[in-house]
mmCIF file of C-alpha atoms in Angstrom:
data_model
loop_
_atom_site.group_PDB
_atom_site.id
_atom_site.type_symbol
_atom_site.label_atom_id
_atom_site.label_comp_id
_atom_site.label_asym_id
_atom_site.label_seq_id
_atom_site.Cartn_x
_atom_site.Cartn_y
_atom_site.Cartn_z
ATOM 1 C CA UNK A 1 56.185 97.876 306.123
ATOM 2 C CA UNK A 2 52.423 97.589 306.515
ATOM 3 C CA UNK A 3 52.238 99.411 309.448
ATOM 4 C CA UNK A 4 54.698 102.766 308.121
ATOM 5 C CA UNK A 5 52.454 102.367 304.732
ATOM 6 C CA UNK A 6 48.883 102.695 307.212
ATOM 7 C CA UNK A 7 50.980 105.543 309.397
ATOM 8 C CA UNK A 8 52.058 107.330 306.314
ATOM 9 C CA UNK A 9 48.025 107.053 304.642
ATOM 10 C CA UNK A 10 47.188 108.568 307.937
ATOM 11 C CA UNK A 11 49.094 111.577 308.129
ATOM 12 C CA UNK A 12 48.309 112.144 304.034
ATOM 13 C CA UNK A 13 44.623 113.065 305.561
ATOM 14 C CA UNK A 14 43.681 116.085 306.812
ATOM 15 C CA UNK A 15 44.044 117.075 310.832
ATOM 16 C CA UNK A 16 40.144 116.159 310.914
ATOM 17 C CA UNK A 17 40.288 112.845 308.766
ATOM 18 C CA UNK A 18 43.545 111.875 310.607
ATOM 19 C CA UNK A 19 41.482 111.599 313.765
ATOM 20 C CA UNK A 20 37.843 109.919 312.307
ATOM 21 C CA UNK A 21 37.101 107.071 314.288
ATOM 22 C CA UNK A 22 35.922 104.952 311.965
ATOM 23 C CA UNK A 23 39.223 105.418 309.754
ATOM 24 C CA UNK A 24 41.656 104.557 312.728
ATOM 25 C CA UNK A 25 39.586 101.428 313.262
ATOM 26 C CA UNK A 26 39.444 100.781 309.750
ATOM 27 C CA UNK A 27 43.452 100.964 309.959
ATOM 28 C CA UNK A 28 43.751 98.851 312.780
ATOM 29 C CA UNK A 29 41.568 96.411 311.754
ATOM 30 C CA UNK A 30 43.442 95.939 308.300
ATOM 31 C CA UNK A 31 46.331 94.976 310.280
ATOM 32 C CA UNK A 32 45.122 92.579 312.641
ATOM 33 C CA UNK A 33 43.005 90.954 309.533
ATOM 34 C CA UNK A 34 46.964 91.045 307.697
ATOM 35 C CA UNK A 35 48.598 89.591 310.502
ATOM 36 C CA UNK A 36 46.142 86.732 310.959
ATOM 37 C CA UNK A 37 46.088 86.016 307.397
ATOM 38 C CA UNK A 38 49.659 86.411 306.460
ATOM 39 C CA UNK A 39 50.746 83.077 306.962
ATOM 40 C CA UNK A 40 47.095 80.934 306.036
ATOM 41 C CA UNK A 41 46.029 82.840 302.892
ATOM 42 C CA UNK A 42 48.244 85.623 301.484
ATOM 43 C CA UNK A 43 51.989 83.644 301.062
ATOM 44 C CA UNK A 44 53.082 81.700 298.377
ATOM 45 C CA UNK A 45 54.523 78.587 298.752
ATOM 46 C CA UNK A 46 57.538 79.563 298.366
ATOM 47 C CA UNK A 47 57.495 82.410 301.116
ATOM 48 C CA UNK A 48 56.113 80.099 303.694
ATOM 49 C CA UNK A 49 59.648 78.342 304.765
ATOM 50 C CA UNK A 50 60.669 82.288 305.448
ATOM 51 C CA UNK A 51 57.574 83.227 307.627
ATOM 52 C CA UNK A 52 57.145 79.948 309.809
ATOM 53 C CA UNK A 53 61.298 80.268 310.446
ATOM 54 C CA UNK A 54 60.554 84.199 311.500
ATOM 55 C CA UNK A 55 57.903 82.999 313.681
ATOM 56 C CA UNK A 56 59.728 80.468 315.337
ATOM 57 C CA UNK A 57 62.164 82.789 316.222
ATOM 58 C CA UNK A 58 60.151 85.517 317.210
ATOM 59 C CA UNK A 59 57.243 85.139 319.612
ATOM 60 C CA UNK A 60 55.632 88.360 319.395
ATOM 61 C CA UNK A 61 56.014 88.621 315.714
ATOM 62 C CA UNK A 62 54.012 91.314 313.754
ATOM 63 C CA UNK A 63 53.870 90.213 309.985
ATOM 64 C CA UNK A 64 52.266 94.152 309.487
ATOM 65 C CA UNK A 65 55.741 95.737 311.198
ATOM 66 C CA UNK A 66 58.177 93.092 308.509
ATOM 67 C CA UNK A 67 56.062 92.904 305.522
ATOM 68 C CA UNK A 68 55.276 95.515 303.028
ATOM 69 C CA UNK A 69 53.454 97.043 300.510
ATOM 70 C CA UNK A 70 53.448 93.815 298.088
ATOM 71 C CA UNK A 71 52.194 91.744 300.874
ATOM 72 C CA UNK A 72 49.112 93.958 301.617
ATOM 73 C CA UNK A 73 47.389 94.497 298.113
ATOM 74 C CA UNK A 74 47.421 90.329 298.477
ATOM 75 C CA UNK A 75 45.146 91.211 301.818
ATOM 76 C CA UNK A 76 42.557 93.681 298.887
ATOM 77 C CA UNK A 77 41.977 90.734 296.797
ATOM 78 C CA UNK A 78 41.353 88.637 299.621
ATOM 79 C CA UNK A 79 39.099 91.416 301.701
ATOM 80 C CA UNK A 80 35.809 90.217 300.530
ATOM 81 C CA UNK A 81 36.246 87.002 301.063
ATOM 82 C CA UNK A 82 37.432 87.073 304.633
ATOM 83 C CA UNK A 83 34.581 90.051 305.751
ATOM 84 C CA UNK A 84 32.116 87.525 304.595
ATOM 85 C CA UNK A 85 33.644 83.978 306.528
ATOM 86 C CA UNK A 86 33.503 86.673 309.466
ATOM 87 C CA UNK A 87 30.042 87.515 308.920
ATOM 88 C CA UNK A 88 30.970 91.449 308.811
ATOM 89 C CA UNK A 89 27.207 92.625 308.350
ATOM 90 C CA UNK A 90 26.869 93.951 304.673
ATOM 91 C CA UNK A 91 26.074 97.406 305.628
ATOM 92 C CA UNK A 92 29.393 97.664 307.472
ATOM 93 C CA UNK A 93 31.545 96.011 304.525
ATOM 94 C CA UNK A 94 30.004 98.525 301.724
ATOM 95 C CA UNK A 95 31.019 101.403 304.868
ATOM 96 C CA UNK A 96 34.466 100.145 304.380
ATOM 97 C CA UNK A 97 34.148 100.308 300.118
ATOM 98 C CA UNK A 98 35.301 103.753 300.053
ATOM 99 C CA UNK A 99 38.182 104.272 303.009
ATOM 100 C CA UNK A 100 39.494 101.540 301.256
ATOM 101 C CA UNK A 101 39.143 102.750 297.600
ATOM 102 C CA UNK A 102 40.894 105.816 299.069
ATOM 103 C CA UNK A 103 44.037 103.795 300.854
ATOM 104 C CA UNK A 104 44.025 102.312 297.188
ATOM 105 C CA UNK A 105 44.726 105.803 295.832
ATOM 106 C CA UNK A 106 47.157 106.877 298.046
ATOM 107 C CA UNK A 107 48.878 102.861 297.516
ATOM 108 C CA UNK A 108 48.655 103.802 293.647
ATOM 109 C CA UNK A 109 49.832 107.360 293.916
ATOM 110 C CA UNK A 110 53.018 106.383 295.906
ATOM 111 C CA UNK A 111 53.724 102.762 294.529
ATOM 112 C CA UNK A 112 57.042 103.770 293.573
ATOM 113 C CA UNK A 113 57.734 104.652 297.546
ATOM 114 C CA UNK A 114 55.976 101.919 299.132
ATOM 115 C CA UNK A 115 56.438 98.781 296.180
ATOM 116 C CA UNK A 116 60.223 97.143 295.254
ATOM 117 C CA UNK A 117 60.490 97.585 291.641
ATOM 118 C CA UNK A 118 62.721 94.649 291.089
ATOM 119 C CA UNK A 119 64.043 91.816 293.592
ATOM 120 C CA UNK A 120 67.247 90.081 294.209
ATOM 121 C CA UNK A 121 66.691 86.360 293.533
ATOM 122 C CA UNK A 122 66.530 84.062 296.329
ATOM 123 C CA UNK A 123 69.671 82.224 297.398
ATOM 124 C CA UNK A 124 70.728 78.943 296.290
ATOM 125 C CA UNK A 125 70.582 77.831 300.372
ATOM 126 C CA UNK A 126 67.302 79.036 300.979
ATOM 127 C CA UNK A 127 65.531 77.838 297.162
ATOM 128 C CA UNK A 128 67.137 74.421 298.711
ATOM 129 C CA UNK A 129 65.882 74.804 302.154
ATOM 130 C CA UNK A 130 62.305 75.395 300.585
ATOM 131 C CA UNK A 131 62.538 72.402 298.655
ATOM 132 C CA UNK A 132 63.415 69.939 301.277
ATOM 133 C CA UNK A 133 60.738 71.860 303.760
ATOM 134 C CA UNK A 134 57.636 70.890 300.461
ATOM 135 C CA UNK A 135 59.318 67.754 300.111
ATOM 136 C CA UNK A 136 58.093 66.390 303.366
#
């Protein structure tokens, strides 16, 4: 999930880093930005049906403790977009540049752990679910 992948980059710093301010909020605020944006900007289509069903059955739903690694580089290529609509102050967004070129290491360095490398096709009830759901 997001949140073991941001657990797991924490404990690959050192004792100091592990506790830097600035890093934990970085952290935390990469999964509150992935759990608003989940459903609005960083699903396909076809993953939609799936996330609105989970969240109708689940009130205090945290996309960051379902979704993985997959889901969250979608949330990098989205990043400066979204710090700019929130009018993060430029300073503080090139701050951010290299905690998150570093998360990006530690994401390439482990892909095989954190990243599927192949995926069971979706069922013939849900490709038909999704179909009658865009139909409407």
């Amino acid at each position: 999930t997001v949140r073991a992948v941001m657990e797991e980059f924490l404990k690959s710093k050192d004792a100091q880093a592990s506790r830097d301010a600035a890093l934990v909020d970085m952290i935390e605020g990469l999964e509150v930005y992935f759990d608003k944006a989940l459903g609005t900007m960083l699903l396909y289509e076809f993953e939609l049906v799936q996330y609105r069903k989970i969240c109708s059955e689940t009130p205090d739903f945290r996309p960051s403790q379902m979704y993985g690694c997959e889901h969250l580089l979608r949330l990098f290529v989205k990043l400066p977009l979204m710090l700019r609509e929130a009018a993060v102050p430029t300073a503080q967004a090139q701050a951010l540049q290299p905690r998150i070129a570093e998360l990006l290491k530690f994401l390439e360095k482990n892909v095989e752990q954190y990243c599927v490398a192949t995926y069971d096709p979706a069922d013939l009830e849900y490709v038909e679910m999704v179909q009658r759901a865009t139909a409407t």
